[in-house]
Short mmCIF file of C-alpha atoms in Angstrom, two decimals:
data_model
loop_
_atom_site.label_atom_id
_atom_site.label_comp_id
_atom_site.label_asym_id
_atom_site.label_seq_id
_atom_site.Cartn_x
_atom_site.Cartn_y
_atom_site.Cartn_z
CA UNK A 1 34.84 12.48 -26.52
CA UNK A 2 38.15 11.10 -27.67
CA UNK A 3 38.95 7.77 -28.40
CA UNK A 4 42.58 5.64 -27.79
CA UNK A 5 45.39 7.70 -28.59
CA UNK A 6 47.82 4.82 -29.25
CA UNK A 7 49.84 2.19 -27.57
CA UNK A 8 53.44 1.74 -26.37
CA UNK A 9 54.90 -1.52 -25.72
CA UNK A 10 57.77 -1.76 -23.44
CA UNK A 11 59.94 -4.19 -23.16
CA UNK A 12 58.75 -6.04 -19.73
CA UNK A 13 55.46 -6.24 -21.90
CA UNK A 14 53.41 -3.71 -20.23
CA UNK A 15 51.08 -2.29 -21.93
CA UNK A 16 49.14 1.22 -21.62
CA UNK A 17 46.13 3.01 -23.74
CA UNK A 18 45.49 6.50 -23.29
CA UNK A 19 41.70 7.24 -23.64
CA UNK A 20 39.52 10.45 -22.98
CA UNK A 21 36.67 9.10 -20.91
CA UNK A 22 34.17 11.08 -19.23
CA UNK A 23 33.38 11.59 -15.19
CA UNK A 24 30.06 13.51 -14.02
CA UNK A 25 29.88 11.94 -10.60
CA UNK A 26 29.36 14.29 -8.31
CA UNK A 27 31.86 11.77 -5.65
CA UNK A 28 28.91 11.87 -2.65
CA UNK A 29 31.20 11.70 -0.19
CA UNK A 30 33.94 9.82 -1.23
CA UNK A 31 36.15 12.59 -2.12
CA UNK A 32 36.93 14.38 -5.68
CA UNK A 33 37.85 13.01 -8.92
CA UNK A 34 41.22 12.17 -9.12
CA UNK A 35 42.38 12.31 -13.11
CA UNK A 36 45.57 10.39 -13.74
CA UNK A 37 48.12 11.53 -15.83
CA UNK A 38 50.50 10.14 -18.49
CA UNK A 39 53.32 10.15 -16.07
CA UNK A 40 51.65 8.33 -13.38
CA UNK A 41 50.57 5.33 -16.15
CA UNK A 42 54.44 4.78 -16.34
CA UNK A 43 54.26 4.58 -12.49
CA UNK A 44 51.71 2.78 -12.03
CA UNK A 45 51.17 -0.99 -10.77
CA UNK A 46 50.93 -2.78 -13.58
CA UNK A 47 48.61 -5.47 -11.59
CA UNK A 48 45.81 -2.48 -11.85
CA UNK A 49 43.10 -2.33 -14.52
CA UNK A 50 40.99 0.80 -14.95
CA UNK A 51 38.43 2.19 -17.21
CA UNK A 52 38.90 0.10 -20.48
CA UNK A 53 37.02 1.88 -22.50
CA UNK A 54 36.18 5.38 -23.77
CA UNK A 55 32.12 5.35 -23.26
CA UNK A 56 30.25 6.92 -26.32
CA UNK A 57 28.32 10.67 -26.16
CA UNK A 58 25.57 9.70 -24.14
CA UNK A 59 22.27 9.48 -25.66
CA UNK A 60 20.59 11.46 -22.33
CA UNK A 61 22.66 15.01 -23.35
CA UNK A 62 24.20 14.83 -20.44
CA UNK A 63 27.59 16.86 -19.64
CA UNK A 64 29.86 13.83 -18.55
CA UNK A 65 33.14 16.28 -18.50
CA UNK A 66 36.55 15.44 -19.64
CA UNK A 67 38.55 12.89 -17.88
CA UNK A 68 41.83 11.24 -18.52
CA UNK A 69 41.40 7.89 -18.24
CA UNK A 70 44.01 5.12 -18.43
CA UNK A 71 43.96 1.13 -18.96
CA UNK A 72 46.99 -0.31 -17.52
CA UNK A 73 47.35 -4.31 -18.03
CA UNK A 74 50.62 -6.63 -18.57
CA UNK A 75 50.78 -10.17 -20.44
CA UNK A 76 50.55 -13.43 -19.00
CA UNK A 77 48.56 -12.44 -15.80
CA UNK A 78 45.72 -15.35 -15.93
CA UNK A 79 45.91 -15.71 -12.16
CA UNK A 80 44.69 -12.03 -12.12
CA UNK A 81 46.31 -8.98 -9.99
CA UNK A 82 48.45 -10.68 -7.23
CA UNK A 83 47.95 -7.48 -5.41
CA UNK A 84 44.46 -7.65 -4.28
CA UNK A 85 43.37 -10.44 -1.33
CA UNK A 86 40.91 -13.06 -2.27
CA UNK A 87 37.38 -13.36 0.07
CA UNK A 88 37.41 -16.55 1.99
CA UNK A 89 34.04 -17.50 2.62
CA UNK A 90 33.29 -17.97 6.74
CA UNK A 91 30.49 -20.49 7.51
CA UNK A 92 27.51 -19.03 9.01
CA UNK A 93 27.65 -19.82 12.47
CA UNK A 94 23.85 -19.98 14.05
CA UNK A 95 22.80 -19.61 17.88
CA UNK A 96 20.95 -23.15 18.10
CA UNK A 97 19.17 -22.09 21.06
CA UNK A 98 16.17 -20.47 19.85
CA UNK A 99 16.16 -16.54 21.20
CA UNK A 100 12.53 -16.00 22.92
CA UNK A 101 11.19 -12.84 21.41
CA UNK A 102 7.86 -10.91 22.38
CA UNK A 103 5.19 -11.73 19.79
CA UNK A 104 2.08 -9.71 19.56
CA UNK A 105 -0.81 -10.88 17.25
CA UNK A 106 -1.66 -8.49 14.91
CA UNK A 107 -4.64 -9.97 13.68
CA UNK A 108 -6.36 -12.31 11.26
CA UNK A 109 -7.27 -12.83 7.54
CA UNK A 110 -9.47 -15.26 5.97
CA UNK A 111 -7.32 -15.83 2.74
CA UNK A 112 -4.01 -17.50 2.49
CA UNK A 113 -1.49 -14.72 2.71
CA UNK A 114 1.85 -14.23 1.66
CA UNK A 115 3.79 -10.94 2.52
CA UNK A 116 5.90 -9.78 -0.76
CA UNK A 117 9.92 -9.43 0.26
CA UNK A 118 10.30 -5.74 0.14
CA UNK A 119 13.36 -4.28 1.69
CA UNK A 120 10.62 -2.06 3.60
CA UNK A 121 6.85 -2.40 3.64
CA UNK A 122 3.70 -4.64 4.17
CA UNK A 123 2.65 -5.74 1.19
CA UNK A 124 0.46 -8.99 0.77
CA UNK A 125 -1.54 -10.72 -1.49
CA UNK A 126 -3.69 -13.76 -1.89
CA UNK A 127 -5.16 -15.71 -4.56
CA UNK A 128 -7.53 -12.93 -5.42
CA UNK A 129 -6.28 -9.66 -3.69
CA UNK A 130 -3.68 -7.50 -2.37
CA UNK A 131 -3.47 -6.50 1.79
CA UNK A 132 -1.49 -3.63 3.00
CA UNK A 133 -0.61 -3.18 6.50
CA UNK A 134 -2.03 -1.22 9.08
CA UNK A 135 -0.34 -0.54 12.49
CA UNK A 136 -3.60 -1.02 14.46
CA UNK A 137 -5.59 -3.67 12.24
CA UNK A 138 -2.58 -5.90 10.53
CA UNK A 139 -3.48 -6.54 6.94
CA UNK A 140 -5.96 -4.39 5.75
CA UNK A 141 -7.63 -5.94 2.19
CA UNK A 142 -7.42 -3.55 -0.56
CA UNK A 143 -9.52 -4.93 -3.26
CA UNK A 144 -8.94 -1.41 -5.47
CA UNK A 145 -4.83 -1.95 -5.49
CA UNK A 146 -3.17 -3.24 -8.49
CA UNK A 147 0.40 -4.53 -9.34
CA UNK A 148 2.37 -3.98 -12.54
CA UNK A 149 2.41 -7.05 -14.90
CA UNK A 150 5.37 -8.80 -15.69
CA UNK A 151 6.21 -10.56 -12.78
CA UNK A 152 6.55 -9.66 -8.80
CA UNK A 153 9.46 -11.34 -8.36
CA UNK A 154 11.46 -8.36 -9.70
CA UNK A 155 9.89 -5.70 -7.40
CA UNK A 156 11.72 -4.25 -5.42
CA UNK A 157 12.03 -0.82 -3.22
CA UNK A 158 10.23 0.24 0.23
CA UNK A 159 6.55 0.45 0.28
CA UNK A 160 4.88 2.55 -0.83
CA UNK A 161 7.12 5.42 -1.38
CA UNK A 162 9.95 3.88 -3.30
CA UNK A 163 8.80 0.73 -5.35
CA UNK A 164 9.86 0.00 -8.37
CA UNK A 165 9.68 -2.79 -11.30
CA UNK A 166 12.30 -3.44 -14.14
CA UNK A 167 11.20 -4.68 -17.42
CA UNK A 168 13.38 -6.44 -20.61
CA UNK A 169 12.54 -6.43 -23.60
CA UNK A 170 14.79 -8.44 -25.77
CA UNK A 171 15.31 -7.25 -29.21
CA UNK A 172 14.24 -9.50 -32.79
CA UNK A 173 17.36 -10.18 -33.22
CA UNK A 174 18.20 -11.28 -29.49
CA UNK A 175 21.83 -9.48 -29.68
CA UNK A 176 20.34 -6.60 -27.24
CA UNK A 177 18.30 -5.71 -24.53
CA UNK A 178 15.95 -2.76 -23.84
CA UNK A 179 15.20 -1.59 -20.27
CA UNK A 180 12.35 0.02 -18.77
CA UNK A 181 10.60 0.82 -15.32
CA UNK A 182 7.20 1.49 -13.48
CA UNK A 183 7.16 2.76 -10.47
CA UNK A 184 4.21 3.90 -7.81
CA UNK A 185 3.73 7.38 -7.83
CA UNK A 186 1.90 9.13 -4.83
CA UNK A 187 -1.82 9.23 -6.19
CA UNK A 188 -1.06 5.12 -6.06
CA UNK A 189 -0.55 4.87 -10.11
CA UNK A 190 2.14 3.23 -11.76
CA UNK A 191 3.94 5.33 -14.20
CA UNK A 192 7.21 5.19 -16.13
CA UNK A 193 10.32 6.27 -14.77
CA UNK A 194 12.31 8.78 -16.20
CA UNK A 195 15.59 10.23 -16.46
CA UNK A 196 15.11 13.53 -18.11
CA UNK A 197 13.23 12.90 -21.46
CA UNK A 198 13.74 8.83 -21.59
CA UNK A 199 11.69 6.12 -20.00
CA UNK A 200 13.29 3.39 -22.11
CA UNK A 201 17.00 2.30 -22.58
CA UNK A 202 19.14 -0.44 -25.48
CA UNK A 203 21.56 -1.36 -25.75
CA UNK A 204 24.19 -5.02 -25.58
CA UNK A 205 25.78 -4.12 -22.24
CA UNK A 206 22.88 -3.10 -19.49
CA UNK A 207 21.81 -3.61 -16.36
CA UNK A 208 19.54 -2.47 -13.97
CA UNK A 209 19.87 -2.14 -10.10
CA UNK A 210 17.82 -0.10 -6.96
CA UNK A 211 19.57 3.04 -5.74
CA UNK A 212 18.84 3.18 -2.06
CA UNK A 213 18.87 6.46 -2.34
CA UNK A 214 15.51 6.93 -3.93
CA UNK A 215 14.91 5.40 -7.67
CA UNK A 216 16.95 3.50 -9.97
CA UNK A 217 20.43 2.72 -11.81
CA UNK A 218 20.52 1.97 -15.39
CA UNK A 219 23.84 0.30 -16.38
CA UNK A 220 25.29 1.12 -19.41
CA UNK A 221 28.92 -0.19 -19.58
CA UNK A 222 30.49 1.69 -17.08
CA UNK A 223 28.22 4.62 -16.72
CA UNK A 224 25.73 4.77 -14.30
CA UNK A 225 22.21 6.88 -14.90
CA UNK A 226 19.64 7.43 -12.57
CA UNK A 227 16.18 7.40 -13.42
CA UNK A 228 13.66 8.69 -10.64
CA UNK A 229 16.91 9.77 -8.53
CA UNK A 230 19.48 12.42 -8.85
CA UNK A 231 20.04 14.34 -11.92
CA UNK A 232 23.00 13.56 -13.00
CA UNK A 233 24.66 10.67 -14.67
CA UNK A 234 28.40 9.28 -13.14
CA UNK A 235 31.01 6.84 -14.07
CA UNK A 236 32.14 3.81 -12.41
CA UNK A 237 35.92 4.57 -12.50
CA UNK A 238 38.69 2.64 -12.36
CA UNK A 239 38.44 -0.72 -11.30
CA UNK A 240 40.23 -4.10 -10.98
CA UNK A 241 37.80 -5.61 -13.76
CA UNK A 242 37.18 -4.25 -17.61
CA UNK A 243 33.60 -6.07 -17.81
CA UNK A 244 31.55 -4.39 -14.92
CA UNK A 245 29.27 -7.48 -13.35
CA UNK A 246 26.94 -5.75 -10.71
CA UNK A 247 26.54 -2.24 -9.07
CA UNK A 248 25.05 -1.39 -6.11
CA UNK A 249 24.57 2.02 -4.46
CA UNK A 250 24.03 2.08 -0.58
CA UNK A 251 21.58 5.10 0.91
CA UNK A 252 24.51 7.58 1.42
CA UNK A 253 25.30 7.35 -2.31
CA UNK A 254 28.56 4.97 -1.92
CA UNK A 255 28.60 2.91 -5.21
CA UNK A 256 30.14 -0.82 -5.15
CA UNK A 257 30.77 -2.79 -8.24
CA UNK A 258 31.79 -6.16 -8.96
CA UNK A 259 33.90 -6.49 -12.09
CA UNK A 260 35.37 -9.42 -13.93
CA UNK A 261 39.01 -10.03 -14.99
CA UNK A 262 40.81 -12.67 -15.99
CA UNK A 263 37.98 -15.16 -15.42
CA UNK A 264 37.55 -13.87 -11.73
CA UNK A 265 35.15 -11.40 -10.29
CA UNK A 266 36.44 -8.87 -8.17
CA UNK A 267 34.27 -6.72 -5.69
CA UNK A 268 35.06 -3.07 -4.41
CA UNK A 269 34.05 0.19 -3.55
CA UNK A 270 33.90 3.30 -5.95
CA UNK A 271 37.44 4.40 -6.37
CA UNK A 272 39.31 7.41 -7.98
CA UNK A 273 42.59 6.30 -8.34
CA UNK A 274 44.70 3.15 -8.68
CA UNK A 275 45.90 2.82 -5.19
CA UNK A 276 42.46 3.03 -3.84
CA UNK A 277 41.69 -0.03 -6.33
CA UNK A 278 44.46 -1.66 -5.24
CA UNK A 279 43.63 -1.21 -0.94
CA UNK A 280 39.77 -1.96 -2.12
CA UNK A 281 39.19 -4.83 -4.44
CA UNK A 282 38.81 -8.15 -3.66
CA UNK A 283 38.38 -11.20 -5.78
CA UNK A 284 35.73 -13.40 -4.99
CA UNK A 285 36.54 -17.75 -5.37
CA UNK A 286 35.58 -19.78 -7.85
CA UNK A 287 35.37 -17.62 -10.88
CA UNK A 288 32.63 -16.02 -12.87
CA UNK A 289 29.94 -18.81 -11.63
CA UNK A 290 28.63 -16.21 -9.04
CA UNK A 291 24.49 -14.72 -9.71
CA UNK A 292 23.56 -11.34 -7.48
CA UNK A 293 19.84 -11.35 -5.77
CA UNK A 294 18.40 -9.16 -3.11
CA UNK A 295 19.81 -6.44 -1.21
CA UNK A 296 19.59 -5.16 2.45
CA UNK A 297 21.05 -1.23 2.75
CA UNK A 298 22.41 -1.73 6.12
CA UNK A 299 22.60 2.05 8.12
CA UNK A 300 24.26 4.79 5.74
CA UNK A 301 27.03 2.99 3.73
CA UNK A 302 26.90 -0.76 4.10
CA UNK A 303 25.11 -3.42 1.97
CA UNK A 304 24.44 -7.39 2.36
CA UNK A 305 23.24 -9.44 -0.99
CA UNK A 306 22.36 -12.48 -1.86
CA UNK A 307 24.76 -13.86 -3.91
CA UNK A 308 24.82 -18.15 -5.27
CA UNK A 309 27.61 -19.98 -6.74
CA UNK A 310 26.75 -22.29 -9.50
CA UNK A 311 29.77 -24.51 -8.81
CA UNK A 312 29.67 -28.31 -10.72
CA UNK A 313 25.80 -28.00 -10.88
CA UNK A 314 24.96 -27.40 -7.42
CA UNK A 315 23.97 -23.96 -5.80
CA UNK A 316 26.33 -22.72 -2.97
CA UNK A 317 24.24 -19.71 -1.30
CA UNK A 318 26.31 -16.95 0.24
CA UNK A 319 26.02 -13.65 2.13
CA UNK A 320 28.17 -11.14 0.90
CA UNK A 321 28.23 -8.04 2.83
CA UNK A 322 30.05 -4.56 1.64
CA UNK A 323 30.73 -1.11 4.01
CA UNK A 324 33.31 1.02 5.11
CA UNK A 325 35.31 -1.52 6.79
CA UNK A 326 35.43 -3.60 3.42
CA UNK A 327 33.87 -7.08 2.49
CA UNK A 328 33.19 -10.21 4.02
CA UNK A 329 31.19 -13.48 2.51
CA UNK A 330 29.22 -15.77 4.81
CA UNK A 331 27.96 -19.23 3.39
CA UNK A 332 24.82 -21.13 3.79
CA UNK A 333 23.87 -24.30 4.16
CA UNK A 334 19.88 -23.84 3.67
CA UNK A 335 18.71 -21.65 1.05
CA UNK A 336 17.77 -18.32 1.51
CA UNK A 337 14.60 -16.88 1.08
CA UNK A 338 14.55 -13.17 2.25
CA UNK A 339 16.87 -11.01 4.08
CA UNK A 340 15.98 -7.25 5.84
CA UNK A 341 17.63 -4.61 7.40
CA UNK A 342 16.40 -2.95 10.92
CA UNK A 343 17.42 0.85 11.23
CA UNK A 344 20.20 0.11 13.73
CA UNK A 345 22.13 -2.39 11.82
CA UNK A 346 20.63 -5.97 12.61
CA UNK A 347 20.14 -8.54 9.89
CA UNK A 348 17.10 -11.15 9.38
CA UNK A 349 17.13 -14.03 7.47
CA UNK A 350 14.05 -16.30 6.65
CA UNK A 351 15.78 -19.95 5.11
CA UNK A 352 14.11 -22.37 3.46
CA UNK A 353 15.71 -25.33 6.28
CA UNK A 354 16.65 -28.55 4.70
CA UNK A 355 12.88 -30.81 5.64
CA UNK A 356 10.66 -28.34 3.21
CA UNK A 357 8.38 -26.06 4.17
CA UNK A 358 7.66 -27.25 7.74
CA UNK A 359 11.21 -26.41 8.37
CA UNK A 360 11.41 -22.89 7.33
CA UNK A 361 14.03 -20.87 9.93
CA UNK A 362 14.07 -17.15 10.96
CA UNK A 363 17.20 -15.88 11.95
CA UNK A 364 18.58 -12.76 13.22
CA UNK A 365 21.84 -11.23 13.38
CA UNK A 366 22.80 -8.63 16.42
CA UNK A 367 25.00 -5.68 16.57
CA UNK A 368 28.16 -8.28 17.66
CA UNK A 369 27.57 -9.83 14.27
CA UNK A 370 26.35 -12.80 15.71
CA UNK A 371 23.58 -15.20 14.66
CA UNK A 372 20.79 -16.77 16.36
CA UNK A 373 17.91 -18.88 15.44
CA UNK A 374 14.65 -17.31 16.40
CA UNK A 375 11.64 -18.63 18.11
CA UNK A 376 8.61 -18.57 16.20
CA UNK A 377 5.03 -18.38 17.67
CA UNK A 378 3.51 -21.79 18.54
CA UNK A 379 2.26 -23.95 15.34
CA UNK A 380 3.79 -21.30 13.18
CA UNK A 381 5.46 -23.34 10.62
CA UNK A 382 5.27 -22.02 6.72
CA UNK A 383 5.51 -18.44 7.38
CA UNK A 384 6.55 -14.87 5.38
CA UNK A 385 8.40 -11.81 6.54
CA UNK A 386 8.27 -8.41 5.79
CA UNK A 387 9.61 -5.59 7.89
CA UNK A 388 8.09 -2.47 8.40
CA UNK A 389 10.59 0.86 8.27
CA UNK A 390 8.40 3.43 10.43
CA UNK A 391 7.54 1.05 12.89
CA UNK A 392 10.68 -0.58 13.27
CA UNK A 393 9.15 -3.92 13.46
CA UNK A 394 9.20 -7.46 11.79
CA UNK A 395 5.84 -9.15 10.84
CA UNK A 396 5.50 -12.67 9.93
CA UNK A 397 2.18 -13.98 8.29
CA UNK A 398 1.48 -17.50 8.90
CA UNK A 399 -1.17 -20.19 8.09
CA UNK A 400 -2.87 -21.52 11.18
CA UNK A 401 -6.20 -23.30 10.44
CA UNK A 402 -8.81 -21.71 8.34
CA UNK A 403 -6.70 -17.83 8.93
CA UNK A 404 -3.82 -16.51 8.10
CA UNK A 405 -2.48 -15.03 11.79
CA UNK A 406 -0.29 -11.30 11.42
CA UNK A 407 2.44 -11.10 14.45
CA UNK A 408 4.93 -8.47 15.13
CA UNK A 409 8.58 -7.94 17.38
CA UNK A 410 10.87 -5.64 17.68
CA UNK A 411 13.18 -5.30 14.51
CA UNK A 412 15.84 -4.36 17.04
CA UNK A 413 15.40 -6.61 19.96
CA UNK A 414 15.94 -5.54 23.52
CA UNK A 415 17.43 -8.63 25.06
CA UNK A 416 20.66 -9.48 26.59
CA UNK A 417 22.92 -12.02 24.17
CA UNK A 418 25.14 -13.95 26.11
CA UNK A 419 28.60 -13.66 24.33
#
């Protein structure tokens, strides 16, 4: 694979590297490769970064194909591209009268429960076991079940199909990073993933994310391989940012990236060509202080993540939410502590509330975008969430007593919202 060819510096100061980089996306969905030529880096908006950077053979054998790839950048443009609008964060707006749902008990367990935060799934444990769930009996123990070590908080996936846990390993020297992954197969054992002969990845620029689509991303740069997923690996493409931040792939295969430039962070969908970057992107406020948590794959192509500003040493939590009809970032005042999907598009939100644990909130937003605040069952107070794909419904385990009490409700509820 090539490397720069050279530079040319005219005289408004515009500068423009030619580089072979390489392009085995297969585009799912979002149209063919578009490979710019010479010409159109003479024509095109200066304002516009793309891929900065011709990516080395990769170590996985695989046939990336040739693509012409060009960086286009001009002096003195701190502020960034003016071409592409800034995000402005929109309050989250919640119903404060409490929407009456139909709760149905799902039963009772002994030990003090707390459902995991899958994006699909009942998963539970206690002090001494895990609990699946069971449409007819709630939690069900299962004393036999075990869990990966190094840490639950980084599982993530649907249960039990498509669950998956990162590992990093830092190197001696602490300069790089090595990546690997377990995942559940179907006879319930946990077994590396793979993307064809490799379970284990190094390297000073990685990162790891969950491709709704079945397994998961490793990030090398700007190339994207899948391990447990499809076969092949794909480039980013060009972008508004040279240091790619995040990616994250919705179930139809759309990939969205957030890229820095010019101490900003810009978000956008997968693009082929520099006017597509330019209609896309969209820088986020308040610089490079932003951190990326959970995700919610909203129907085919949209996304919402947790995202928190570390601004002047306080935590601003956000919702930022990506699709076909572009992005938009909602802020919160309490801190967020899960967030699902339903099939047809609603979101749920379990927050922290501002009094501690007696003051934990469930929230749900409809189809009209709208929030509400969500009745909980009487002397629920400190409660977890997990919601279940096949059934289309949202549990809640909470303590009451000497049990931990299972209810259930409609993911997608059937009531009339007064607009």
């Amino acid at each position: 694979m090539g490397r720069g060819l050279g530079w040319f510096t005219s005289a408004l100061g515009v500068a423009c590297v030619l580089m072979l980089g390489c392009d085995a996306g297969e585009g799912e969905g979002e149209g063919p490769s578009a490979a710019p030529s010479s010409a159109r880096a003479e024509l095109a908006e200066p304002d516009v970064e793309a891929e900065p950077d011709a990516e080395p053979a990769s170590e996985d054998g695989d046939d990336a194909g040739g693509e012409l790839v060009i960086e286009v950048s001009t002096t003195g443009d701190d502020d960034g591209p003016r071409s592409s609008s800034a995000l402005t964060p929109e309050s989250l707006v919640v119903d404060a009268e409490p929407l009456a749902l139909p709760w149905r008990e799902r039963g009772r367990v002994e030990a003090d429960v707390e459902l995991l935060p899958l994006a699909s799934g009942v998963l539970a444990r206690s002090e001494t076991s895990y609990f699946e769930g069971d449409s007819e009996r709630g939690l069900v123990e299962r004393p036999e079940l075990e869990l990966p070590a190094g840490g639950l908080d980084g599982l993530v996936g649907r249960w039990p199909g498509d669950v998956w846990l990162t590992t990093r390993t830092p190197s001696e020297a602490g300069d790089r990073v090595e990546l690997g992954f377990v995942h559940r197969s179907r006879k319930g054992e946990w077994v590396p993933g793979r993307h064809k002969y490799r379970d284990r990845w190094s390297g000073e620029d990685l990162g790891a994310a969950k491709s709704w689509r079945g397994g998961m991303l490793v990030r090398r740069g700007s190339t994207l391989i899948p391990v447990g997923g499809r076969k092949r690996t794909m480039k980013i493409g060009p972008r508004m940012g040279k240091r790619v931040v995040e990616v994250f792939e919705s179930r139809s295969g759309t990939v969205y990236s957030i890229s820095e430039r010019s101490g900003a962070y810009y978000a956008q969908r997968r693009c082929m060509d520099f006017p597509c970057v330019q209609d896309e992107a969209r820088r986020l406020p308040h610089g490079t202080q932003w951190r990326f948590g959970p995700q919610a794959p909203r129907h085919q192509h949209g996304l919402s993540i947790l995202a928190d500003l570390m601004l002047e040493g306080n935590t601003a939590h956000h919702i930022l939410h990506c699709g076909v009809h572009g992005w938009t970032l909602e802020s919160l005042v309490e801190r967020p502590l899960g967030l699902w999907a339903s099939e047809a598009g609603e979101l749920w939100l379990s927050v922290a509330g501002v009094d501690g644990p007696s003051s934990r909130q469930l929230w749900v937003r409809d189809g009209a975008e709208r929030w509400h605040a969500v009745a909980l069952p009487a002397e629920v107070e400190r409660f977890s969430v997990a919601y279940v794909e096949d059934g289309d419904e949202l549990w809640i385990a909470a303590r009451q007593g000497e049990h931990s009490v299972v209810y259930s409700t409609p993911a997608s509820p059937e009531v009339e919202l007064e607009g």
